[in-house]
Coordinates of C-alpha atoms in Angstrom, one line a residue:
M1 CA 95.2 -60.2 -117.2
K2 CA 94.6 -60.8 -120.7
V3 CA 97.0 -58.2 -122.0
K4 CA 99.8 -60.3 -120.6
R5 CA 98.5 -63.4 -121.7
G6 CA 97.9 -62.0 -125.1
L7 CA 101.9 -61.0 -124.9
T8 CA 102.9 -64.2 -123.9
L9 CA 101.0 -66.2 -126.7
F10 CA 102.4 -63.5 -129.1
L11 CA 106.0 -64.3 -128.1
A12 CA 105.4 -67.9 -128.4
L13 CA 103.9 -67.2 -131.8
V14 CA 106.9 -65.1 -133.0
F15 CA 109.1 -68.1 -133.7
A16 CA 106.3 -70.2 -135.1
L17 CA 105.3 -67.9 -137.7
S18 CA 106.3 -67.2 -141.1
V19 CA 105.3 -65.8 -144.5
F20 CA 102.8 -64.3 -146.2
L21 CA 102.4 -64.7 -149.8
V22 CA 102.7 -63.1 -152.7
G23 CA 100.6 -65.1 -154.9
C24 CA 97.8 -62.7 -155.7
G25 CA 94.8 -63.2 -157.4
S26 CA 95.7 -64.7 -160.9
K27 CA 99.1 -65.9 -159.6
T28 CA 98.8 -69.4 -158.5
T29 CA 101.7 -70.8 -156.6
E30 CA 102.1 -74.7 -156.2
T31 CA 103.8 -75.3 -152.8
K32 CA 104.5 -78.5 -150.5
T33 CA 102.6 -78.7 -147.2
D34 CA 104.4 -79.4 -144.0
T35 CA 103.3 -83.0 -144.6
G36 CA 104.9 -82.9 -148.0
S37 CA 101.7 -83.2 -150.0
T38 CA 101.3 -80.8 -152.9
K39 CA 99.0 -77.9 -152.3
T40 CA 97.9 -75.0 -154.6
N41 CA 97.9 -71.4 -153.1
T42 CA 96.2 -68.7 -154.7
G43 CA 98.4 -66.3 -152.7
G44 CA 97.7 -63.6 -150.0
G45 CA 98.0 -60.6 -152.3
N46 CA 95.7 -59.1 -154.5
S47 CA 95.3 -59.8 -158.2
S48 CA 96.2 -56.4 -159.6
T49 CA 97.9 -53.1 -158.6
A50 CA 95.9 -51.9 -155.7
A51 CA 94.5 -48.4 -155.0
T52 CA 96.3 -46.6 -152.2
G53 CA 94.4 -46.0 -149.2
Q54 CA 94.7 -44.2 -145.7
P55 CA 96.9 -45.0 -142.9
L56 CA 95.8 -47.9 -140.7
N57 CA 96.1 -47.6 -136.7
I58 CA 97.1 -50.6 -135.2
V59 CA 97.2 -52.1 -131.7
A60 CA 99.1 -55.4 -131.7
T61 CA 99.8 -55.4 -128.1
I62 CA 99.7 -53.3 -124.8
G63 CA 102.6 -52.7 -122.6
G64 CA 103.5 -49.2 -122.2
N65 CA 106.2 -47.4 -124.2
W66 CA 107.8 -48.9 -127.1
Q67 CA 111.5 -50.0 -127.1
D68 CA 113.5 -49.3 -130.0
N69 CA 114.4 -52.3 -131.3
F70 CA 113.5 -54.3 -134.7
N71 CA 115.8 -57.2 -134.1
P72 CA 114.2 -60.1 -135.3
F73 CA 116.0 -62.5 -133.2
S74 CA 114.8 -60.9 -130.2
T75 CA 111.8 -62.0 -128.4
S76 CA 110.9 -58.3 -127.5
A77 CA 111.2 -56.9 -130.9
M78 CA 108.9 -54.4 -132.1
G79 CA 105.7 -55.8 -133.6
G80 CA 105.9 -55.8 -137.6
T81 CA 109.7 -56.7 -137.4
N82 CA 108.9 -60.5 -138.4
G83 CA 106.8 -60.3 -141.5
L84 CA 106.4 -56.9 -142.5
I85 CA 110.2 -55.7 -142.4
Y86 CA 112.1 -59.2 -142.3
Q87 CA 110.5 -62.2 -143.8
P88 CA 111.0 -65.9 -143.6
M89 CA 110.9 -68.2 -146.4
Y90 CA 107.2 -69.6 -145.8
Y91 CA 104.5 -68.7 -143.5
L92 CA 102.4 -71.8 -142.4
D93 CA 99.0 -70.5 -140.7
T94 CA 97.7 -72.0 -137.5
V95 CA 94.1 -70.8 -138.2
S96 CA 93.4 -71.6 -141.7
T97 CA 96.3 -74.0 -142.2
N98 CA 97.1 -72.2 -145.5
E99 CA 100.4 -72.0 -146.5
Y100 CA 102.1 -68.7 -147.7
P101 CA 105.3 -68.6 -149.8
F102 CA 107.5 -65.6 -148.9
L103 CA 111.1 -65.7 -149.7
A104 CA 110.9 -69.1 -151.3
T105 CA 108.6 -70.5 -153.6
K106 CA 108.7 -74.2 -153.2
Y107 CA 109.8 -76.9 -150.5
E108 CA 109.9 -80.5 -150.6
W109 CA 111.2 -83.4 -148.3
I110 CA 113.8 -85.7 -150.2
N111 CA 116.4 -88.2 -149.0
D112 CA 113.8 -90.5 -147.2
N113 CA 112.6 -87.2 -145.7
K114 CA 115.8 -86.5 -144.2
T115 CA 116.3 -83.5 -146.2
L116 CA 114.3 -80.4 -146.6
E117 CA 115.0 -78.7 -150.1
V118 CA 114.0 -75.2 -150.4
T119 CA 113.7 -73.1 -153.6
L120 CA 114.0 -69.3 -153.2
R121 CA 112.3 -66.7 -154.8
D122 CA 114.1 -64.8 -157.9
G123 CA 114.2 -61.0 -158.3
V124 CA 114.0 -60.1 -154.5
K125 CA 115.6 -57.0 -153.0
W126 CA 116.4 -55.7 -149.7
S127 CA 115.0 -52.4 -148.6
D128 CA 118.3 -50.6 -149.4
G129 CA 118.4 -51.7 -152.8
Q130 CA 121.0 -54.8 -152.4
P131 CA 120.0 -58.2 -154.1
F132 CA 118.6 -60.9 -151.9
T133 CA 120.6 -64.4 -152.7
A134 CA 120.9 -67.6 -151.2
D135 CA 123.9 -66.5 -149.4
D136 CA 121.7 -64.3 -147.2
V137 CA 119.9 -67.5 -146.2
M138 CA 123.2 -69.5 -145.7
F139 CA 124.4 -66.6 -143.5
T140 CA 121.4 -66.6 -141.3
F141 CA 121.7 -70.1 -140.7
N142 CA 125.3 -70.0 -139.9
L143 CA 124.6 -67.0 -137.4
L144 CA 122.1 -69.6 -135.6
K145 CA 124.8 -72.0 -135.8
K146 CA 127.6 -69.7 -134.2
Y147 CA 125.7 -67.7 -131.6
P148 CA 122.9 -70.6 -130.1
A149 CA 121.4 -67.9 -127.9
A150 CA 119.8 -66.6 -131.3
D151 CA 118.5 -70.1 -132.1
T152 CA 115.3 -69.9 -130.0
S153 CA 113.7 -72.6 -131.8
G154 CA 116.6 -74.9 -131.5
I155 CA 117.2 -75.4 -135.3
M156 CA 120.5 -76.3 -135.0
K157 CA 119.9 -79.4 -132.4
E158 CA 118.0 -80.9 -135.4
V159 CA 119.8 -79.8 -138.5
T160 CA 122.9 -81.5 -139.0
S161 CA 124.3 -79.4 -141.9
F162 CA 122.8 -77.2 -144.8
E163 CA 124.2 -76.5 -148.2
K164 CA 123.8 -74.3 -151.1
K165 CA 122.9 -76.5 -154.1
S166 CA 122.6 -73.7 -156.8
D167 CA 121.9 -70.1 -156.8
N168 CA 118.5 -70.4 -155.4
V169 CA 118.2 -74.0 -154.0
I170 CA 119.4 -74.8 -150.3
D171 CA 119.0 -78.1 -148.5
F172 CA 118.7 -78.6 -144.8
N173 CA 119.8 -82.0 -143.7
F174 CA 118.5 -84.0 -140.8
S175 CA 119.9 -87.1 -139.1
Q176 CA 116.5 -88.7 -139.0
P177 CA 113.2 -87.6 -140.5
N178 CA 111.4 -84.9 -138.7
V179 CA 108.9 -83.4 -141.1
P180 CA 106.9 -81.1 -138.7
F181 CA 110.0 -79.6 -137.7
G182 CA 110.7 -78.0 -141.2
V183 CA 108.4 -75.3 -140.0
Y184 CA 111.0 -73.7 -137.9
I185 CA 113.4 -73.7 -140.8
L186 CA 110.8 -72.3 -143.2
Q187 CA 109.7 -69.6 -140.7
Q188 CA 112.9 -68.4 -139.6
P189 CA 113.4 -64.6 -140.6
I190 CA 116.1 -64.0 -142.9
V191 CA 118.6 -61.2 -142.4
P192 CA 121.1 -59.5 -144.9
Q193 CA 124.6 -60.5 -144.9
H194 CA 126.0 -57.4 -146.0
I195 CA 124.7 -55.5 -142.8
W196 CA 124.7 -58.2 -140.2
K197 CA 128.1 -59.6 -140.7
D198 CA 129.1 -56.5 -138.8
L199 CA 126.6 -57.0 -135.9
G200 CA 128.2 -59.7 -133.9
D201 CA 126.0 -61.8 -131.7
P202 CA 122.4 -61.4 -133.2
S203 CA 120.7 -62.0 -130.0
K204 CA 122.4 -59.2 -128.6
A205 CA 122.2 -56.4 -131.4
K206 CA 119.9 -53.4 -131.1
V207 CA 118.4 -52.8 -134.4
T208 CA 116.9 -49.1 -135.0
N209 CA 117.4 -48.9 -138.8
P210 CA 116.3 -52.4 -140.0
V211 CA 116.8 -53.6 -143.6
G212 CA 114.4 -56.1 -144.7
T213 CA 112.9 -57.7 -147.7
G214 CA 109.1 -57.3 -146.6
P215 CA 106.5 -55.1 -147.8
Y216 CA 107.0 -52.2 -145.0
M217 CA 110.1 -50.5 -143.8
L218 CA 110.4 -48.2 -140.5
D219 CA 109.4 -44.6 -141.1
S220 CA 109.3 -43.2 -137.6
F221 CA 110.1 -44.1 -133.9
T222 CA 109.2 -42.7 -130.5
P223 CA 108.5 -44.4 -127.4
Q224 CA 104.7 -43.5 -127.9
D225 CA 104.4 -44.2 -131.5
Y226 CA 106.1 -45.9 -134.5
K227 CA 105.2 -46.1 -138.2
L228 CA 105.9 -48.3 -140.9
K229 CA 105.6 -47.3 -144.5
K230 CA 105.5 -49.3 -147.9
N231 CA 108.7 -50.5 -149.0
P232 CA 109.1 -49.6 -152.8
K233 CA 111.5 -52.3 -153.7
Y234 CA 109.2 -54.8 -152.5
Y235 CA 109.0 -57.7 -154.8
D236 CA 104.9 -57.5 -154.7
A237 CA 104.5 -53.8 -153.7
D238 CA 101.3 -53.6 -155.8
S239 CA 99.6 -56.1 -153.7
Y240 CA 99.6 -53.7 -150.6
A241 CA 97.1 -50.7 -150.6
V242 CA 97.9 -49.5 -147.2
P243 CA 100.5 -46.9 -147.5
E244 CA 101.3 -46.4 -143.7
L245 CA 100.9 -48.4 -140.4
N246 CA 100.7 -46.5 -137.2
Y247 CA 101.4 -48.3 -134.0
P248 CA 100.5 -46.0 -130.9
A249 CA 101.5 -47.2 -127.5
Y250 CA 98.9 -48.0 -124.8
D251 CA 99.4 -48.9 -121.0
S252 CA 96.2 -50.6 -120.4
N253 CA 93.3 -52.5 -122.1
E254 CA 90.9 -49.8 -120.6
S255 CA 92.7 -47.0 -122.7
A256 CA 93.1 -49.0 -125.7
Q257 CA 89.3 -50.1 -125.8
L258 CA 88.4 -46.5 -125.2
A259 CA 90.2 -45.6 -128.4
L260 CA 89.0 -48.5 -130.3
V261 CA 85.3 -47.4 -129.4
K262 CA 85.9 -43.8 -130.5
G263 CA 87.3 -45.0 -133.7
D264 CA 90.9 -44.2 -133.2
I265 CA 92.1 -47.8 -133.8
D266 CA 91.3 -49.7 -136.9
W267 CA 92.7 -53.0 -136.0
T268 CA 93.4 -54.6 -132.6
G269 CA 93.4 -58.2 -130.7
M270 CA 92.1 -57.8 -127.2
F271 CA 89.3 -59.1 -124.9
I272 CA 86.3 -57.0 -124.5
P273 CA 83.5 -58.0 -122.3
N274 CA 80.2 -58.0 -123.9
V275 CA 81.8 -57.1 -127.4
D276 CA 78.7 -56.6 -129.1
K277 CA 77.6 -53.9 -127.0
V278 CA 80.8 -52.3 -126.2
Y279 CA 82.0 -52.4 -129.8
V280 CA 79.9 -53.5 -132.4
D281 CA 76.7 -51.3 -131.3
Q282 CA 78.7 -48.0 -131.5
D283 CA 78.9 -48.6 -135.4
K284 CA 77.1 -51.6 -136.5
D285 CA 77.9 -50.7 -140.2
H286 CA 81.7 -50.9 -139.6
N287 CA 82.8 -52.4 -136.2
H288 CA 83.4 -56.2 -136.5
Y289 CA 85.0 -59.0 -134.4
W290 CA 85.9 -62.6 -135.0
F291 CA 87.5 -64.9 -132.2
P292 CA 88.5 -68.1 -133.8
P293 CA 89.7 -70.8 -131.7
S294 CA 93.4 -70.8 -131.3
N295 CA 94.7 -73.3 -128.7
P296 CA 93.2 -75.8 -126.1
V297 CA 93.1 -74.6 -122.7
M298 CA 94.0 -77.2 -120.4
L299 CA 93.4 -78.1 -116.7
Y300 CA 97.0 -79.5 -115.8
P301 CA 97.3 -82.2 -113.2
N302 CA 100.7 -82.9 -111.6
L303 CA 101.5 -86.4 -112.3
K304 CA 104.0 -86.3 -110.0
N305 CA 101.4 -86.1 -107.1
P306 CA 100.7 -90.0 -106.3
I307 CA 96.8 -89.2 -105.9
L308 CA 96.5 -87.2 -109.5
K309 CA 98.6 -89.9 -110.9
D310 CA 95.5 -92.2 -110.2
I311 CA 93.4 -92.0 -113.6
N312 CA 90.4 -92.5 -111.3
V313 CA 90.9 -89.2 -109.7
R314 CA 91.7 -87.4 -113.1
K315 CA 88.3 -88.9 -114.8
A316 CA 86.4 -88.0 -111.9
I317 CA 87.7 -84.3 -112.0
S318 CA 86.7 -84.5 -115.6
M319 CA 83.5 -85.7 -115.1
A320 CA 82.5 -83.1 -112.7
I321 CA 83.6 -80.1 -114.4
D322 CA 80.8 -78.0 -116.1
R323 CA 82.5 -76.7 -119.4
N324 CA 79.6 -74.9 -120.8
K325 CA 79.2 -73.0 -117.4
I326 CA 83.0 -72.0 -117.9
S327 CA 82.2 -71.0 -121.4
Q328 CA 79.3 -68.9 -120.6
Q329 CA 80.3 -67.5 -117.1
A330 CA 83.9 -67.1 -117.7
E331 CA 84.6 -66.6 -121.2
D332 CA 81.5 -64.5 -122.0
G333 CA 80.3 -67.2 -124.5
Y334 CA 83.4 -66.5 -126.8
A335 CA 85.0 -69.8 -126.0
Q336 CA 84.1 -73.2 -127.5
V337 CA 84.1 -76.3 -125.0
A338 CA 87.0 -78.4 -126.2
N339 CA 86.7 -81.8 -127.8
P340 CA 87.6 -84.6 -125.4
T341 CA 90.6 -85.3 -127.9
G342 CA 92.0 -81.6 -127.5
M343 CA 91.9 -81.4 -131.1
L344 CA 91.2 -78.0 -132.4
P345 CA 88.3 -77.3 -135.0
Q346 CA 90.6 -76.6 -137.6
F347 CA 92.1 -80.1 -137.3
K348 CA 89.0 -82.0 -137.3
D349 CA 89.9 -84.2 -140.4
F350 CA 92.5 -85.6 -138.0
I351 CA 89.9 -86.7 -135.6
D352 CA 89.2 -90.5 -135.6
P353 CA 85.7 -91.4 -136.5
K354 CA 85.0 -92.8 -133.1
Y355 CA 85.5 -89.4 -131.2
K356 CA 84.0 -87.4 -134.0
D357 CA 80.7 -86.7 -132.0
A358 CA 82.3 -87.2 -128.5
K359 CA 81.4 -84.4 -126.1
F360 CA 82.1 -83.8 -122.4
T361 CA 79.1 -84.3 -120.2
V362 CA 78.7 -83.6 -116.3
D363 CA 78.3 -86.7 -114.4
D364 CA 78.5 -86.2 -110.8
A365 CA 76.9 -89.2 -109.6
G366 CA 79.4 -91.2 -111.8
A367 CA 82.4 -89.4 -110.7
I368 CA 81.4 -90.3 -107.1
K369 CA 80.9 -93.9 -107.9
L370 CA 84.1 -94.1 -109.7
L371 CA 86.0 -92.7 -106.7
Q372 CA 84.1 -95.0 -104.5
D373 CA 85.0 -98.2 -106.5
A374 CA 88.7 -97.2 -106.6
G375 CA 88.6 -97.4 -102.9
Y376 CA 88.3 -93.6 -101.9
K377 CA 85.8 -92.8 -99.0
K378 CA 84.5 -89.5 -97.8
G379 CA 85.6 -88.0 -94.5
S380 CA 83.2 -86.4 -92.0
D381 CA 83.9 -83.3 -93.8
G382 CA 82.4 -84.4 -97.1
I383 CA 86.0 -84.5 -98.7
F384 CA 87.4 -87.7 -100.2
V385 CA 90.2 -89.6 -98.4
S386 CA 92.4 -91.8 -100.7
P387 CA 93.1 -95.6 -99.7
T388 CA 96.4 -94.4 -98.2
G389 CA 94.7 -91.9 -96.1
K390 CA 95.4 -88.7 -98.3
K391 CA 92.8 -86.1 -98.6
L392 CA 91.8 -85.4 -101.9
S393 CA 92.3 -81.6 -101.5
F394 CA 94.6 -79.6 -104.1
T395 CA 95.7 -76.3 -105.0
L396 CA 94.7 -74.8 -108.4
Q397 CA 97.2 -72.1 -110.0
V398 CA 96.2 -69.4 -112.3
V399 CA 98.1 -66.0 -113.1
S400 CA 96.7 -63.1 -110.9
G401 CA 94.7 -60.8 -113.2
W402 CA 93.7 -63.2 -116.0
S403 CA 90.4 -62.6 -114.7
D404 CA 88.5 -65.0 -117.2
W405 CA 90.7 -67.9 -116.1
V406 CA 90.2 -66.8 -112.5
T407 CA 86.5 -67.3 -112.9
S408 CA 87.2 -70.6 -114.7
C409 CA 89.0 -71.6 -111.6
M410 CA 86.0 -70.7 -109.3
V411 CA 83.8 -72.7 -111.5
I412 CA 86.0 -75.7 -111.2
T413 CA 86.4 -75.3 -107.5
Q414 CA 82.5 -75.3 -107.1
D415 CA 82.0 -78.2 -109.5
L416 CA 84.6 -80.5 -107.7
K417 CA 83.5 -79.5 -104.2
K418 CA 80.2 -81.1 -105.3
I419 CA 81.8 -84.4 -105.6
G420 CA 84.1 -84.1 -102.5
I421 CA 87.0 -82.8 -104.0
Q422 CA 88.5 -79.5 -102.1
V423 CA 90.3 -77.1 -104.4
K424 CA 92.1 -73.8 -103.2
V425 CA 92.9 -71.2 -105.8
Q426 CA 95.9 -69.7 -105.8
Q427 CA 96.9 -66.5 -108.0
P428 CA 100.4 -65.8 -108.2
Q429 CA 101.9 -63.2 -110.5
Y430 CA 103.0 -64.4 -114.0
G431 CA 106.6 -65.0 -113.4
A432 CA 105.8 -66.8 -110.1
Y433 CA 103.2 -68.9 -111.8
M434 CA 105.7 -70.0 -114.5
T435 CA 108.4 -71.1 -111.9
T436 CA 105.7 -73.0 -110.1
I437 CA 104.3 -75.0 -112.8
Q438 CA 107.7 -75.6 -114.6
G439 CA 109.0 -76.8 -111.4
D440 CA 106.5 -79.2 -110.4
K441 CA 105.5 -77.4 -107.4
Y442 CA 101.7 -77.4 -108.0
D443 CA 98.6 -79.9 -107.8
L444 CA 96.7 -78.5 -110.5
A445 CA 96.9 -75.6 -112.8
I446 CA 94.9 -73.9 -115.6
G447 CA 97.0 -73.2 -118.6
W448 CA 97.7 -73.0 -122.5
T449 CA 99.0 -75.3 -125.4
N450 CA 101.3 -74.5 -128.0
G451 CA 99.6 -74.3 -131.3
G452 CA 101.0 -74.9 -134.9
P453 CA 99.9 -75.5 -138.5
T454 CA 99.1 -79.1 -137.8
P455 CA 98.2 -80.6 -134.7
Y456 CA 101.5 -82.3 -134.0
K457 CA 103.0 -79.5 -132.1
T458 CA 100.5 -79.1 -129.5
F459 CA 100.8 -82.9 -128.8
Q460 CA 104.3 -83.2 -129.0
D461 CA 105.1 -80.3 -126.7
L462 CA 102.3 -81.5 -124.4
L463 CA 102.7 -85.5 -124.5
N464 CA 106.1 -86.3 -125.6
S465 CA 108.5 -87.5 -122.7
H466 CA 110.7 -84.5 -123.6
G467 CA 108.2 -82.2 -124.7
A468 CA 108.7 -78.4 -124.6
W469 CA 105.2 -77.7 -122.5
N470 CA 104.8 -81.2 -120.9
I471 CA 104.3 -79.5 -117.3
E472 CA 102.2 -82.4 -116.3
K473 CA 105.1 -84.7 -116.6
Y474 CA 103.6 -87.3 -118.8
S475 CA 105.8 -90.1 -119.9
D476 CA 104.7 -92.9 -122.0
P477 CA 107.1 -94.8 -124.7
A478 CA 103.9 -95.7 -126.8
T479 CA 103.2 -92.1 -127.0
D480 CA 106.6 -91.1 -127.7
A481 CA 106.6 -93.8 -130.4
A482 CA 103.4 -92.7 -132.0
L483 CA 104.7 -89.0 -132.2
A484 CA 108.0 -90.3 -133.8
E485 CA 105.8 -92.3 -136.2
Y486 CA 104.0 -88.9 -137.2
Q487 CA 107.3 -86.9 -137.6
S488 CA 108.8 -89.7 -140.0
T489 CA 106.4 -89.4 -142.7
T490 CA 104.7 -87.0 -145.2
D491 CA 102.0 -89.5 -145.9
P492 CA 98.6 -87.9 -144.4
A493 CA 97.1 -91.2 -143.9
K494 CA 100.2 -92.4 -141.7
Q495 CA 100.1 -89.1 -139.8
K496 CA 96.4 -89.4 -139.2
E497 CA 96.8 -93.0 -138.0
A498 CA 99.5 -91.7 -135.4
M499 CA 97.4 -88.9 -134.2
S500 CA 94.6 -91.5 -133.7
K501 CA 96.9 -93.1 -130.9
I502 CA 97.5 -89.8 -129.5
E503 CA 93.8 -89.2 -129.2
D504 CA 93.3 -92.3 -127.6
V505 CA 95.7 -91.3 -124.8
M506 CA 94.1 -87.9 -124.6
V507 CA 90.7 -89.5 -124.1
N508 CA 91.5 -92.7 -121.9
Q509 CA 94.5 -91.5 -119.8
L510 CA 93.6 -87.6 -119.3
P511 CA 97.4 -86.6 -119.0
A512 CA 95.7 -83.1 -119.2
I513 CA 92.1 -82.2 -118.9
P514 CA 90.9 -80.1 -122.0
L515 CA 88.4 -77.5 -121.0
F516 CA 88.0 -74.9 -123.9
Y517 CA 89.5 -73.4 -127.0
G518 CA 91.4 -70.2 -126.2
P519 CA 89.9 -67.7 -128.6
V520 CA 91.9 -65.4 -131.0
W521 CA 91.2 -61.8 -130.0
F522 CA 90.3 -59.8 -133.2
E523 CA 88.5 -56.6 -133.6
Y524 CA 88.5 -54.3 -136.7
S525 CA 86.9 -51.3 -138.5
S526 CA 85.8 -51.6 -141.9
K527 CA 85.5 -47.9 -142.4
K528 CA 88.8 -47.5 -144.4
Y529 CA 89.3 -51.0 -145.7
T530 CA 87.7 -54.1 -146.5
G531 CA 89.0 -57.6 -146.8
F532 CA 89.7 -58.6 -143.4
P533 CA 89.5 -62.4 -142.7
D534 CA 86.1 -63.3 -141.0
Q535 CA 84.3 -66.5 -140.3
S536 CA 83.4 -66.7 -143.7
N537 CA 86.8 -66.1 -145.1
T538 CA 89.1 -68.0 -142.8
Y539 CA 92.4 -67.3 -144.9
S540 CA 94.6 -66.4 -142.3
H541 CA 95.1 -65.9 -138.6
P542 CA 93.5 -62.5 -138.1
S543 CA 94.9 -60.8 -135.0
P544 CA 97.7 -58.1 -135.3
Y545 CA 99.9 -59.8 -132.8
S546 CA 100.2 -63.0 -134.6
W547 CA 103.5 -62.3 -136.6
P548 CA 104.0 -62.6 -139.5
A549 CA 100.2 -63.4 -140.5
P550 CA 99.5 -59.7 -140.6
A551 CA 101.5 -59.4 -143.8
V552 CA 98.9 -61.8 -145.2
V553 CA 95.9 -59.9 -144.0
L554 CA 97.4 -56.6 -145.4
S555 CA 98.0 -57.8 -148.7
K556 CA 94.2 -58.5 -148.7
L557 CA 92.9 -55.2 -147.7
K558 CA 91.1 -53.0 -150.4
P559 CA 90.5 -49.1 -149.6
V560 CA 86.9 -48.1 -149.2
S561 CA 85.9 -45.3 -151.6
N562 CA 85.0 -42.1 -150.0

């Protein structure tokens, strides 16, 4: 169900996140983008000392009782571990595409884009009062080198060496340019050497008394509720008006939704059917939501299936699917239909002009003709049969309980039946679903894509022959070369040129069939605080589960006068 998918996406995002800014109002920080260009940030904090407000009740994810572990190397760490307690050097936001410096103030690519040079912030202290230094950064990356299980982003497979050039400058060296990969280095949470040197394998450590550099620190913990309080030693503490963050545990969407409607929750990210009636109408002055797109949801064909390997079949499938119906009937109108390139709206500048106005249209007659021209013939049951005698009958995998996607699959089944393609929906549990699609034991599957601060990660994972989420098993040397062109340069024009080649692949080859953009779930009350991001002020990923983005949002909140 939605909760589980939300958690899955959260875990995927944990390693991809990062920073929050400090820059505040009058502070203006020059930073380098991940493309290497100079970018001006005005910061994530407020311009002056913020007034102190009330505690904020937050539900970042739902999963029953909490487990007492604030280890930033663990994918099951409590929410807030990354960003609120431990910080990375930078955060590159996936919704706004803004960059927020945390423990660093600048980064740039040098040495023909084979060295990432990072300048650290001065005057930072750990929450126990010890000074933060470049040695802590060196120690953290040496941990990843010594204990590969903790290196969940595979940093040490790309970085050949790293060195402290001065008291606040560290160089990370690559054997070949890989500009987009810099995000994993910049967003790696940094831990204090004086404590972690005695903890052994960081992937196995249980951390119940975390010491970080972030704006908050652990105040109390029970399996039903934990609280974070402001870190008085934080280098920009004045930008944070919320004195306490309260994370109550809920075991179901239903119980959390009830608490939200009652006003017991101030900030959450959950799927709510008919959110206007269920939530907003209960307090129109204060209850709000915003569901920006986060990742292109795809219909994945298993390209090891000889029939689905036929581009004519994939095109016919795509032509028959009514994506507007999916958006309205399955996604409650929350999800936008995807661009045929699969490019997210926030990356519209990357879309080649020839695809700028491209849209999917339903064309059943065209799909049938396409199959007939390719030699497919309908049998007596109305189902097409391939030239080799194989019936166009496929299974479609979707996780059990993910109700909107299950409904999407039902719509797809009906649409494809109209053109003579038979689909049988299978709904395994999440674990079985992952085993099936990653083991190539499927025909079709609905699934997510991986997001990032640029479109590169989505398509690198999706289309590279060795991509991390290439579940369709697409392999094309020209596509691999285009992705390599992108990663070798910091020149935006050259990156766009490379991405245009990827868009051609998506539109003309349909290695995965774009359906719609998966929304970010985000509901909030403005009764205690204003300043949350919304469609008119898209400064950050808004959901409380997309760590460490909440550190940016919290720096923007201002208390409401009672």
